[in-house]
PDB file of C-alpha atoms in Angstrom:
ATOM      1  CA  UNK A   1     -48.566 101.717-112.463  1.00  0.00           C
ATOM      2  CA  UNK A   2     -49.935 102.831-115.792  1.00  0.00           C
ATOM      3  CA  UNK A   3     -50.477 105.842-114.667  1.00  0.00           C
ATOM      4  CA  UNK A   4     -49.895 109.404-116.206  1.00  0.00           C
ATOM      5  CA  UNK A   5     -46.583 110.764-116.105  1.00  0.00           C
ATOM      6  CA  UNK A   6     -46.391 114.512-114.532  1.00  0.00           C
ATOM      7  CA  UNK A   7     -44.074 116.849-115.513  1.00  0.00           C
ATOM      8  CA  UNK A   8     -43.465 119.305-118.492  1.00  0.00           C
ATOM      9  CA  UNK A   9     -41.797 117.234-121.495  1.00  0.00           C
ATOM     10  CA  UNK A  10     -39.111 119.702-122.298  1.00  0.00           C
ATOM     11  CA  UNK A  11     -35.252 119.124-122.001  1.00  0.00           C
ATOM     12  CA  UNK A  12     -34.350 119.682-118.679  1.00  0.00           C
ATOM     13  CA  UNK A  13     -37.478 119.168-116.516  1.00  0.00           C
ATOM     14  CA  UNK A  14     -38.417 116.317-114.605  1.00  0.00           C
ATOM     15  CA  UNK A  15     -40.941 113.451-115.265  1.00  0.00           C
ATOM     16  CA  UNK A  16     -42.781 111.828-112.458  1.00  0.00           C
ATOM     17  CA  UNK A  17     -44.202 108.214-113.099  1.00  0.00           C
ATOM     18  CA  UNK A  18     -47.605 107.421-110.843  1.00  0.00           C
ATOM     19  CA  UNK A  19     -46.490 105.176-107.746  1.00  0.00           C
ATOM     20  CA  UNK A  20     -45.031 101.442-108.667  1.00  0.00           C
ATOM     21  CA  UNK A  21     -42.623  98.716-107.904  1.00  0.00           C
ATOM     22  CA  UNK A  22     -40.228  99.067-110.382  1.00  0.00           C
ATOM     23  CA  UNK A  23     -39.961 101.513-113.309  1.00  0.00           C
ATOM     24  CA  UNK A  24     -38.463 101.433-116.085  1.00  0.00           C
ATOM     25  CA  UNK A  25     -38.485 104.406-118.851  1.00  0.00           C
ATOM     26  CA  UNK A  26     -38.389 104.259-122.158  1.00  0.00           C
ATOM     27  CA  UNK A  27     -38.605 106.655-125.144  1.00  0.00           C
ATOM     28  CA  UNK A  28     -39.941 106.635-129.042  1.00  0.00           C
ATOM     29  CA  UNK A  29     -38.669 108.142-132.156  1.00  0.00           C
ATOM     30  CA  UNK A  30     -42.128 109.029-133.931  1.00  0.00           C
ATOM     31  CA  UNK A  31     -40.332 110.876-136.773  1.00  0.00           C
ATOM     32  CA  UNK A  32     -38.860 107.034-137.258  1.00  0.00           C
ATOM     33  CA  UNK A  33     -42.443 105.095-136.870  1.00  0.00           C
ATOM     34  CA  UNK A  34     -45.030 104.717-134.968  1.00  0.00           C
ATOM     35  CA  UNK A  35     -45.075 104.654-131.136  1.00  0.00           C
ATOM     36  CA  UNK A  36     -47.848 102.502-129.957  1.00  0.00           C
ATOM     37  CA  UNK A  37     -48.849 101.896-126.387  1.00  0.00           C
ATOM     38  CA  UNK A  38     -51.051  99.607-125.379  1.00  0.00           C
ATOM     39  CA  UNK A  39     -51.211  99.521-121.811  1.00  0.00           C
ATOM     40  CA  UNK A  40     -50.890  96.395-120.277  1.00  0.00           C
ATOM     41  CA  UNK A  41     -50.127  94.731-123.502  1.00  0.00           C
ATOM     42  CA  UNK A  42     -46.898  96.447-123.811  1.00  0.00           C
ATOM     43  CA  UNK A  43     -44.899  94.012-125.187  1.00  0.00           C
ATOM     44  CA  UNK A  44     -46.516  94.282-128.584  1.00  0.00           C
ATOM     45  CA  UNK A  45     -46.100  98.695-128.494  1.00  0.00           C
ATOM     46  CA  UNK A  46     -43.206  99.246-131.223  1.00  0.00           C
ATOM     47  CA  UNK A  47     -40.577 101.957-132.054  1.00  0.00           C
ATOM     48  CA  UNK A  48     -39.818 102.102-127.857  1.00  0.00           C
ATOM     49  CA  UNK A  49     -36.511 101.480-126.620  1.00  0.00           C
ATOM     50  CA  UNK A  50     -34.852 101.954-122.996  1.00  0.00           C
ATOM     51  CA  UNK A  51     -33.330 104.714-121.561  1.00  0.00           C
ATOM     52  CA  UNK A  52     -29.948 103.977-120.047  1.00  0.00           C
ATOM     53  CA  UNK A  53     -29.691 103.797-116.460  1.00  0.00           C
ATOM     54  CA  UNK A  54     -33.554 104.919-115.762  1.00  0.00           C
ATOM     55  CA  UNK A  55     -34.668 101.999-114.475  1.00  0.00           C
ATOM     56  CA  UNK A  56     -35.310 100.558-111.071  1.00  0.00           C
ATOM     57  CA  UNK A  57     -37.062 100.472-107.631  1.00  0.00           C
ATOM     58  CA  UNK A  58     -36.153 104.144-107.289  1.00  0.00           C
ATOM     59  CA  UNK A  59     -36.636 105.827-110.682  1.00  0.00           C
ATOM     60  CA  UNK A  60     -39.866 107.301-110.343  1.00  0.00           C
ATOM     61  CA  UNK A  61     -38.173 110.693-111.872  1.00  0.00           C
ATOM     62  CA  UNK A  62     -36.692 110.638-114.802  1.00  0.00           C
ATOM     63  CA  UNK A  63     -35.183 114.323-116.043  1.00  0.00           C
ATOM     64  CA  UNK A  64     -35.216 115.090-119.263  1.00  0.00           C
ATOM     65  CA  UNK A  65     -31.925 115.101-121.785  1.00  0.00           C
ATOM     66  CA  UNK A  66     -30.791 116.734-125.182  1.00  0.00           C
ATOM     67  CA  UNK A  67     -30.963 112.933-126.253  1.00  0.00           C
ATOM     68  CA  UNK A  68     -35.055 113.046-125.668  1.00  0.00           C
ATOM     69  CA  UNK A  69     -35.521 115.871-127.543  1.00  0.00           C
ATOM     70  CA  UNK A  70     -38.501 114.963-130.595  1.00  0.00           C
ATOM     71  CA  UNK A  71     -38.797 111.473-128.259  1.00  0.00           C
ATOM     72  CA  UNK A  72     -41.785 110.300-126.773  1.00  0.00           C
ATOM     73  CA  UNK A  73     -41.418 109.091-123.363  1.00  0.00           C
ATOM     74  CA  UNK A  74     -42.895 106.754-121.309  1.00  0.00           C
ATOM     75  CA  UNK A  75     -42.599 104.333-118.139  1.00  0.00           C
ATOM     76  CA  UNK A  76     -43.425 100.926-117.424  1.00  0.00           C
ATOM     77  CA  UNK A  77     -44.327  99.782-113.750  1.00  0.00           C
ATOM     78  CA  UNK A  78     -45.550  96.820-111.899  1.00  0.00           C
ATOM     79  CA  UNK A  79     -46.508  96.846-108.641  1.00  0.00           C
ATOM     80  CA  UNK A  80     -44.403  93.611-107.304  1.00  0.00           C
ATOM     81  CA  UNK A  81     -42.227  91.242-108.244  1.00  0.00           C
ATOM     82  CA  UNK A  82     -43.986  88.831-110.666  1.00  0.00           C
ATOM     83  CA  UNK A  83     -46.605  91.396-111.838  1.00  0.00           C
ATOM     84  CA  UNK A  84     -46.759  92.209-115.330  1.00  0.00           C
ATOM     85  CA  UNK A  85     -45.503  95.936-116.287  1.00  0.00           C
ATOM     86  CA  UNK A  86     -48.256  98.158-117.517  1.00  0.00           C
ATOM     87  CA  UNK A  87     -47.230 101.614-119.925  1.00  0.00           C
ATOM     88  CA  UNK A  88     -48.355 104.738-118.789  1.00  0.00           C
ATOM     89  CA  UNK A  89     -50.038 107.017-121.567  1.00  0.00           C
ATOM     90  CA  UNK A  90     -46.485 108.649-123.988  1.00  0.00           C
ATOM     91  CA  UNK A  91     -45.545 112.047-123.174  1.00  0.00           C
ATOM     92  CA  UNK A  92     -44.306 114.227-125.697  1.00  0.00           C
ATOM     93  CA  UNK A  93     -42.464 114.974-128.179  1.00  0.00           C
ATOM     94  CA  UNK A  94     -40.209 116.293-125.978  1.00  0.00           C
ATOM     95  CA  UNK A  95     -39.344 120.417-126.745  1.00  0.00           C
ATOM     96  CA  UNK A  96     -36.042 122.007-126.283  1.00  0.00           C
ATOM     97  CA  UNK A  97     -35.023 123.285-122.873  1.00  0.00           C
ATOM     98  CA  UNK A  98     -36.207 126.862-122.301  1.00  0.00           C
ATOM     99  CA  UNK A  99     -33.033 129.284-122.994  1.00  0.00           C
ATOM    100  CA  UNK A 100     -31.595 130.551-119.557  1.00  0.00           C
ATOM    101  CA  UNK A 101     -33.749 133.232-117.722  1.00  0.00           C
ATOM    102  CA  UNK A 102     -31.309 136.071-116.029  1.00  0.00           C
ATOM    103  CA  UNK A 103     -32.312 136.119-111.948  1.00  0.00           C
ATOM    104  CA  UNK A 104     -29.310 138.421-111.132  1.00  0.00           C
ATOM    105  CA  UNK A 105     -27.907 141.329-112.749  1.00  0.00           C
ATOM    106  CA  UNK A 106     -24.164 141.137-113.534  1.00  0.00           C
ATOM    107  CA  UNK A 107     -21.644 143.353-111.609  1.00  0.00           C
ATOM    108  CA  UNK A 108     -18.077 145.018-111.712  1.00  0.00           C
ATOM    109  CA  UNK A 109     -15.276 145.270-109.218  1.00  0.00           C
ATOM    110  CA  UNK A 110     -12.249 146.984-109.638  1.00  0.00           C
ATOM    111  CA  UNK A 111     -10.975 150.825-108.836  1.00  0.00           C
ATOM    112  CA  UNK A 112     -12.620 153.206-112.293  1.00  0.00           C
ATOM    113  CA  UNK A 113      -8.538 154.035-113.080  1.00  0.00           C
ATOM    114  CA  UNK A 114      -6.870 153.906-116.243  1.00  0.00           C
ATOM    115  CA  UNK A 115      -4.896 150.949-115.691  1.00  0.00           C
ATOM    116  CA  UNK A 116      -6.345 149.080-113.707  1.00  0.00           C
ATOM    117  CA  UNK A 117      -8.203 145.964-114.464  1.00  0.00           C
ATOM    118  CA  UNK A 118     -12.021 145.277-114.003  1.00  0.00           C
ATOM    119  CA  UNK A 119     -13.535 142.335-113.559  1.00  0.00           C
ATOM    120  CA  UNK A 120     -17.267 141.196-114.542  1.00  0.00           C
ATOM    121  CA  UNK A 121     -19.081 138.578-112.636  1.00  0.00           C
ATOM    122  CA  UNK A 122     -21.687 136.740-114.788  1.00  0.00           C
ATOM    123  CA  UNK A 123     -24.823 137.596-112.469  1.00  0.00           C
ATOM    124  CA  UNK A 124     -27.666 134.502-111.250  1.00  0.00           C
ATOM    125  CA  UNK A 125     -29.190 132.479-114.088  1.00  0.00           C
ATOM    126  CA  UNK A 126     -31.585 129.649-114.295  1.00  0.00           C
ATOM    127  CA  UNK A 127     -31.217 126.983-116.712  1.00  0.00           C
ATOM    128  CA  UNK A 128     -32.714 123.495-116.500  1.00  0.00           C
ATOM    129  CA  UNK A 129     -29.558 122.418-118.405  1.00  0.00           C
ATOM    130  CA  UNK A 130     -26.087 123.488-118.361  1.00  0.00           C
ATOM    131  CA  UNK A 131     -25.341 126.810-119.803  1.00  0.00           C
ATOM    132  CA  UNK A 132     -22.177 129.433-121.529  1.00  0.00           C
ATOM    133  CA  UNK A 133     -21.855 133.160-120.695  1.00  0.00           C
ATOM    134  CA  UNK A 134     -20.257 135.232-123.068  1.00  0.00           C
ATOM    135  CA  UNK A 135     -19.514 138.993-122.351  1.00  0.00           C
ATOM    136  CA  UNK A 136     -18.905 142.205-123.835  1.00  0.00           C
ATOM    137  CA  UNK A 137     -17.689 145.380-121.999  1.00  0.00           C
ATOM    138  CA  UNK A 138     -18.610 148.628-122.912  1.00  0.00           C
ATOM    139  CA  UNK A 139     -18.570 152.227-123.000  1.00  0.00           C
ATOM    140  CA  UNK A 140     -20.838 155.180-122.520  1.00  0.00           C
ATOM    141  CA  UNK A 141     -20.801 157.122-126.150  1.00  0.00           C
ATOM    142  CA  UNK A 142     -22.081 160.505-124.316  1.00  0.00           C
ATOM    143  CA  UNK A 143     -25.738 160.223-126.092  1.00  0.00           C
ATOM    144  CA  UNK A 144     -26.762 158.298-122.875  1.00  0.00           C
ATOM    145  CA  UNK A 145     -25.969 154.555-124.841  1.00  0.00           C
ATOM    146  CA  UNK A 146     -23.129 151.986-124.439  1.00  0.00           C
ATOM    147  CA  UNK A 147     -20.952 150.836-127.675  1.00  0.00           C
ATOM    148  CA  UNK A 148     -19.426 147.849-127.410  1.00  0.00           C
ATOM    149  CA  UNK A 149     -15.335 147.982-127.106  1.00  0.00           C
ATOM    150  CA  UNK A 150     -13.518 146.369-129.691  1.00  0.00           C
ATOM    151  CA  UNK A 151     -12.050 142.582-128.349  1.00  0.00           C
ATOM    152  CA  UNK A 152     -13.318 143.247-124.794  1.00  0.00           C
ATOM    153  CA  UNK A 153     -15.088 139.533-124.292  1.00  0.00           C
ATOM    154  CA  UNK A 154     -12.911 138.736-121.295  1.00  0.00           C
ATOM    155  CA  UNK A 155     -13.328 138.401-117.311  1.00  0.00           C
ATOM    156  CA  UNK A 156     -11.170 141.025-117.059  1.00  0.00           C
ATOM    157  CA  UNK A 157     -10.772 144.100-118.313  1.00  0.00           C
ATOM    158  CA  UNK A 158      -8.012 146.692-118.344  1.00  0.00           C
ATOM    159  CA  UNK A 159      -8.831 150.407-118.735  1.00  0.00           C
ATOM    160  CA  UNK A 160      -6.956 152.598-121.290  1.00  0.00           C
ATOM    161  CA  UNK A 161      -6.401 156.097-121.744  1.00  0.00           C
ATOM    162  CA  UNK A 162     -10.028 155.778-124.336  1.00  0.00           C
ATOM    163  CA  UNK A 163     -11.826 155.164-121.358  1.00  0.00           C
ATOM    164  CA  UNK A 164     -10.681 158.581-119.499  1.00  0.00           C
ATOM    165  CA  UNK A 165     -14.186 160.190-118.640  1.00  0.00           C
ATOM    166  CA  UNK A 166     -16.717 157.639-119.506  1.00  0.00           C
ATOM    167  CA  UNK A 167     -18.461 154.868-117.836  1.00  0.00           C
ATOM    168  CA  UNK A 168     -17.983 151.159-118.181  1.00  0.00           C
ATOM    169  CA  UNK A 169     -20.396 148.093-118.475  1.00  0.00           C
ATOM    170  CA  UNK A 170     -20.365 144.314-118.947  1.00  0.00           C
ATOM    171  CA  UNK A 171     -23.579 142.614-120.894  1.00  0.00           C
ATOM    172  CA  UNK A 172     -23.722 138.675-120.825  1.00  0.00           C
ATOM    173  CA  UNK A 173     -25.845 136.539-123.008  1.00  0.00           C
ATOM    174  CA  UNK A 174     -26.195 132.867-121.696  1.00  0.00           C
ATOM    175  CA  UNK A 175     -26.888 130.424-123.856  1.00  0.00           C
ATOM    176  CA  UNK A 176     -27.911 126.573-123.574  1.00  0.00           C
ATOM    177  CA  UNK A 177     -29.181 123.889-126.087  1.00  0.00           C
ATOM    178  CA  UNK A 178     -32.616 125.844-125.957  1.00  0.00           C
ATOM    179  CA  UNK A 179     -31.236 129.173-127.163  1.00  0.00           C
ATOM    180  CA  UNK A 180     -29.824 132.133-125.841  1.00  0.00           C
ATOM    181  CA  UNK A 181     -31.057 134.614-123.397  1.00  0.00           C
ATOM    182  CA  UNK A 182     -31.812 138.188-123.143  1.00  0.00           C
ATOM    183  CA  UNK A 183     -29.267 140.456-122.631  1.00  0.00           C
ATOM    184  CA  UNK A 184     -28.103 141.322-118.919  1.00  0.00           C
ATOM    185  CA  UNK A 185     -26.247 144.381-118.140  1.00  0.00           C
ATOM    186  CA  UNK A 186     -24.375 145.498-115.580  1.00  0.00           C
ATOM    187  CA  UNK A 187     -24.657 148.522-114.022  1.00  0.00           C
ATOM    188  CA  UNK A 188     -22.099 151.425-114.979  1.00  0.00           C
ATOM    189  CA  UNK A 189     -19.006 151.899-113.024  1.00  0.00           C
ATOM    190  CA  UNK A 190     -17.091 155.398-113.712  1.00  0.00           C
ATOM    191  CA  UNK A 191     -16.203 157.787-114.552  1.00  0.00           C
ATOM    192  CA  UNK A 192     -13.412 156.471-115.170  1.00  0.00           C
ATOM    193  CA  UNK A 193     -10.322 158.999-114.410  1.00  0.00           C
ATOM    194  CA  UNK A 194      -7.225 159.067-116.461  1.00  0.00           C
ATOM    195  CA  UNK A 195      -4.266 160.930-116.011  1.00  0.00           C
ATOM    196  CA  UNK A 196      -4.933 165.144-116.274  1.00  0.00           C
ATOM    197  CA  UNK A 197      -4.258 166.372-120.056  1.00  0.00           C
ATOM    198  CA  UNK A 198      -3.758 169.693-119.925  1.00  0.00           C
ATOM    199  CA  UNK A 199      -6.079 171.834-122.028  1.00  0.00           C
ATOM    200  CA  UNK A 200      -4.464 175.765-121.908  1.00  0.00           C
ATOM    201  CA  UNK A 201      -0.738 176.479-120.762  1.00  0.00           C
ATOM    202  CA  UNK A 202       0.543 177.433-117.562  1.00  0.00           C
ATOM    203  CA  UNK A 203       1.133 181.131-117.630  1.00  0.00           C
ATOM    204  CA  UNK A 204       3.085 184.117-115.993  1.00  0.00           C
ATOM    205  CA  UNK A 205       1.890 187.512-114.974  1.00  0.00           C
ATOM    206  CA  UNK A 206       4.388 190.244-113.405  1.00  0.00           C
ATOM    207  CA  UNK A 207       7.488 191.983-114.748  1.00  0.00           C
ATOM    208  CA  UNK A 208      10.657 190.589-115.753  1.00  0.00           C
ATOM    209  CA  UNK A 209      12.595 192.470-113.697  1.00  0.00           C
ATOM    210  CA  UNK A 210      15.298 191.662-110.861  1.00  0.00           C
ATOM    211  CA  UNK A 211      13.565 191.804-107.260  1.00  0.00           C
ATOM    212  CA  UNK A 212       9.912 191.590-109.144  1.00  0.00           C
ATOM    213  CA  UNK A 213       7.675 188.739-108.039  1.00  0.00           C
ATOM    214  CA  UNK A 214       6.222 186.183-110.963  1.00  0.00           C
ATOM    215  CA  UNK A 215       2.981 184.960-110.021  1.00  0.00           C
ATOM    216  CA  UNK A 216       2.148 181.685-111.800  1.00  0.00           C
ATOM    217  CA  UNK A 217      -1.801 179.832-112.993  1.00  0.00           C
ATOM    218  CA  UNK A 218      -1.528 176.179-113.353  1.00  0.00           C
ATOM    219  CA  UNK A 219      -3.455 176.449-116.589  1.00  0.00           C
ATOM    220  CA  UNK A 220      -6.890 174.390-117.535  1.00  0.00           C
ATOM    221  CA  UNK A 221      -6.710 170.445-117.299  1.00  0.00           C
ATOM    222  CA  UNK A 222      -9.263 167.360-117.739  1.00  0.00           C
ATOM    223  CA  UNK A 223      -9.018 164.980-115.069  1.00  0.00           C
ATOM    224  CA  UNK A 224      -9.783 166.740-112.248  1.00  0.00           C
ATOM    225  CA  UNK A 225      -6.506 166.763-110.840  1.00  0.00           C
ATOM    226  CA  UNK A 226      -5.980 166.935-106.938  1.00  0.00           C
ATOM    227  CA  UNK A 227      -1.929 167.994-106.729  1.00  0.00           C
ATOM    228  CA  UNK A 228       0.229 170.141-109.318  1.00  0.00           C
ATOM    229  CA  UNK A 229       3.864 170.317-108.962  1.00  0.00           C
ATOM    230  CA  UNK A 230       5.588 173.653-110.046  1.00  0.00           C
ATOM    231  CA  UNK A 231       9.104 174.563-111.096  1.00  0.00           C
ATOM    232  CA  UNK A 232      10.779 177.780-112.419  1.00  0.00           C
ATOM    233  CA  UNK A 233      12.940 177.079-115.046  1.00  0.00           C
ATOM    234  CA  UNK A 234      15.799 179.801-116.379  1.00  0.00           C
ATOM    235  CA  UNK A 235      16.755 179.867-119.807  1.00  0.00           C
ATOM    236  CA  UNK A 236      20.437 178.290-120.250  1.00  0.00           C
ATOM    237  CA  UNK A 237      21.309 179.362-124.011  1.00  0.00           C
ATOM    238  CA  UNK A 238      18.378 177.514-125.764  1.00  0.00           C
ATOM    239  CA  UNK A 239      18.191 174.820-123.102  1.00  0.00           C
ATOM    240  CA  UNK A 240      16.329 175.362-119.886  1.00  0.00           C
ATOM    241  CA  UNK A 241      17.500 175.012-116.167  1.00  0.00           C
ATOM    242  CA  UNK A 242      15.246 173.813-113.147  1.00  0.00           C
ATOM    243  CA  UNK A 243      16.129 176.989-110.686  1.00  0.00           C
ATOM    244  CA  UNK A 244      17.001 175.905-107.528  1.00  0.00           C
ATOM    245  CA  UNK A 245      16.400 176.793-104.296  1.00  0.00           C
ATOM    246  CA  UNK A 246      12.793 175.454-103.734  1.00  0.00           C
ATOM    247  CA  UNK A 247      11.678 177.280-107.147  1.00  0.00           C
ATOM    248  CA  UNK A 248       8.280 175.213-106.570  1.00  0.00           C
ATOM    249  CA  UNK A 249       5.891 177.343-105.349  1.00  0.00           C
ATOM    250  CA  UNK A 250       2.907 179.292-107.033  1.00  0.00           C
ATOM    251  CA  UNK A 251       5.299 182.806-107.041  1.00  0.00           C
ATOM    252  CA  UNK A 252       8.999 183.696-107.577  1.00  0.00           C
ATOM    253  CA  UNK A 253      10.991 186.512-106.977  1.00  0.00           C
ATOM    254  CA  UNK A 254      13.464 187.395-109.910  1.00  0.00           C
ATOM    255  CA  UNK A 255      16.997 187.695-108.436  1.00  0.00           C
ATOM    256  CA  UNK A 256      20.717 188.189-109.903  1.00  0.00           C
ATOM    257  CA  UNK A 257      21.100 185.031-111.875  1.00  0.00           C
ATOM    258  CA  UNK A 258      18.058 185.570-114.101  1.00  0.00           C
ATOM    259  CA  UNK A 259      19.239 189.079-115.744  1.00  0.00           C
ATOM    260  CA  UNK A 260      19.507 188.764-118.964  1.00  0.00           C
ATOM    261  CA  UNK A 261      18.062 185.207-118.670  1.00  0.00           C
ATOM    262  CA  UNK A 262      14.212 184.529-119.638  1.00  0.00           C
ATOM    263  CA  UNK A 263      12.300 182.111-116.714  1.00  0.00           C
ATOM    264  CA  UNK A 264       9.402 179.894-117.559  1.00  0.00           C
ATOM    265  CA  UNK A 265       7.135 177.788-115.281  1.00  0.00           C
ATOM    266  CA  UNK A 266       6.797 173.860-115.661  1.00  0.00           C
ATOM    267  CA  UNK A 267       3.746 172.134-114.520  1.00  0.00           C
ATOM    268  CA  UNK A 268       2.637 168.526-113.753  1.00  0.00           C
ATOM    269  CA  UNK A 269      -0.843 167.781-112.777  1.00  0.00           C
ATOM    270  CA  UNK A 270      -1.611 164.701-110.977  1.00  0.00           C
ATOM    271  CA  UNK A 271      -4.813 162.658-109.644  1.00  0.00           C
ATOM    272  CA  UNK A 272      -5.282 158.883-108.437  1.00  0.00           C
ATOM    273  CA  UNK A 273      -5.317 158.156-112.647  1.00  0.00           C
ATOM    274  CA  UNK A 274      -1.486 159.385-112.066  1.00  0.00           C
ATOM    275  CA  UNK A 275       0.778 162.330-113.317  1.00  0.00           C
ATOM    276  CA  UNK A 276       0.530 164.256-116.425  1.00  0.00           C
ATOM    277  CA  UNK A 277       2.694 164.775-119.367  1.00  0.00           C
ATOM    278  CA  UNK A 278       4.647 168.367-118.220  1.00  0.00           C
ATOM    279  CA  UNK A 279       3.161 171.661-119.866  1.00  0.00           C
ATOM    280  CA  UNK A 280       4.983 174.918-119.855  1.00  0.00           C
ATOM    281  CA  UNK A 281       4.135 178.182-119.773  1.00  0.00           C
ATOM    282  CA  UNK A 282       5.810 181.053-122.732  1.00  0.00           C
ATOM    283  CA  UNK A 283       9.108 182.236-120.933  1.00  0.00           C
ATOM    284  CA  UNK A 284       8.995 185.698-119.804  1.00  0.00           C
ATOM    285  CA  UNK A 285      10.929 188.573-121.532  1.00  0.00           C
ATOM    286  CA  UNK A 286      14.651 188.791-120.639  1.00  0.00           C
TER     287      UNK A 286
END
């Protein structure tokens, strides 16, 4: 006993006393008064007080608390029953615990569809005390950075048509009486797909005449769609009828109902985002 204590006097980290009997830990206030140790004449030191619950035949550790911090700390020992204690040499003042060190990257899960819902796991940190995470998603801007999305601080969250093309991130901060960490980011998930938007109108080449063929072009679309669903329509006196018949195909041959009628073509594109908002092509001539 009377030893030095080991250990790094910062929240959070452990203090070993040398080997004893029975220890008993105590800690100083120096910006209150002094704290004097005098070895084995300890029980004329001043400003010390003890430590709740750190003392005993088996507290030779003694881990450090937001209480200790700006403390001094040391232990008394004695090596059997009726010795005397002796002080070890003070420690301190004890620092604030270091702010938490990232030792895994956080991730994603969830399908890249508008709709759906991501969710961020925090990643690995190590803290010597206990810790918050706070997040932020984001979203690629095109000029190879993320901007934060407005609100998104959740677990989860749930794509909209905004994210349609871009990538998606989480960043975490963890933070603990010592401060807050570095940034962690995730990395990207995405594009994210979004329902096809059509860019130019269907359109109709051929002649509008009975027994001619139409040939329709699904137009341009974002989204990358996989499927588009086609049907002729005839004019029905400024309102427009699906023509029947399986009408659905990429070509139609004009018969006697559509004289003196015009016939457009209606398109939806669809992909796993799901189906688009219906564009038409300009009607024929009657």
């Amino acid at each position: 006993p009377g030893g030095p204590i080991s250990g790094t006097p910062q929240v959070g980290e452990t203090l070993t006393a040398s080997p004893a009997h029975v220890y008993h830990w105590q800690r100083c206030n120096p910006a209150a008064g002094p704290c004097t140790t005098s070895g084995a004449m300890w029980l004329l030191d001043q400003g010390w007080s003890d430590i709740p619950g750190a003392q005993g035949h088996n507290d030779s550790a003694y881990t450090l608390t937001d209480a200790d911090l700006g403390k001094m700390i040391r232990v008394l020992g004695k090596d059997f029953h009726l010795a005397p204690f002796v002080s070890s040499p003070a420690v301190g003042p004890v620092g604030g615990a270091a702010p938490p060190l990232n030792t895994g990257l956080p991730s994603i899960t969830g399908d890249a569809i508008v709709g759906s819902i991501l969710t961020a796991d925090d990643g690995a940190w190590q803290s010597a005390v206990d810790f918050e995470t706070t997040r932020q998603w984001l979203r690629s801007n095109g000029s190879g950075g993320f901007d934060p999305i407005p609100g998104a601080t959740g677990e989860n969250y749930e794509l909209d048509a905004a994210d349609a093309g871009h990538t998606i991130a989480v960043r975490v901060v963890a933070t603990n009486s010592g401060g807050s960490s570095a940034q962690a980011t995730s990395a990207a998930v995405g594009p994210v797909v979004g329902e096809p938007v059509n860019l130019e109108p269907p359109s109709i080449s051929g002649s509008a005449i009975e027994g001619e063929t139409l040939t329709g072009d699904d137009g341009t679309w974002s989204g990358d769609p996989t499927t588009f669903a086609r049907q002729w329509q005839r004019s029905n006196g400024g309102a427009w009828d699906d023509i029947a018949a399986g009408a659905t195909g990429a070509t139609y041959e004009l018969t006697v109902p559509d004289v003196n009628r015009r016939v457009r073509l209606r398109v939806v594109a669809s992909n796993s985002g799901g189906d688009s908002d219906p564009a038409f092509s300009e009607p024929t001539d009657v």
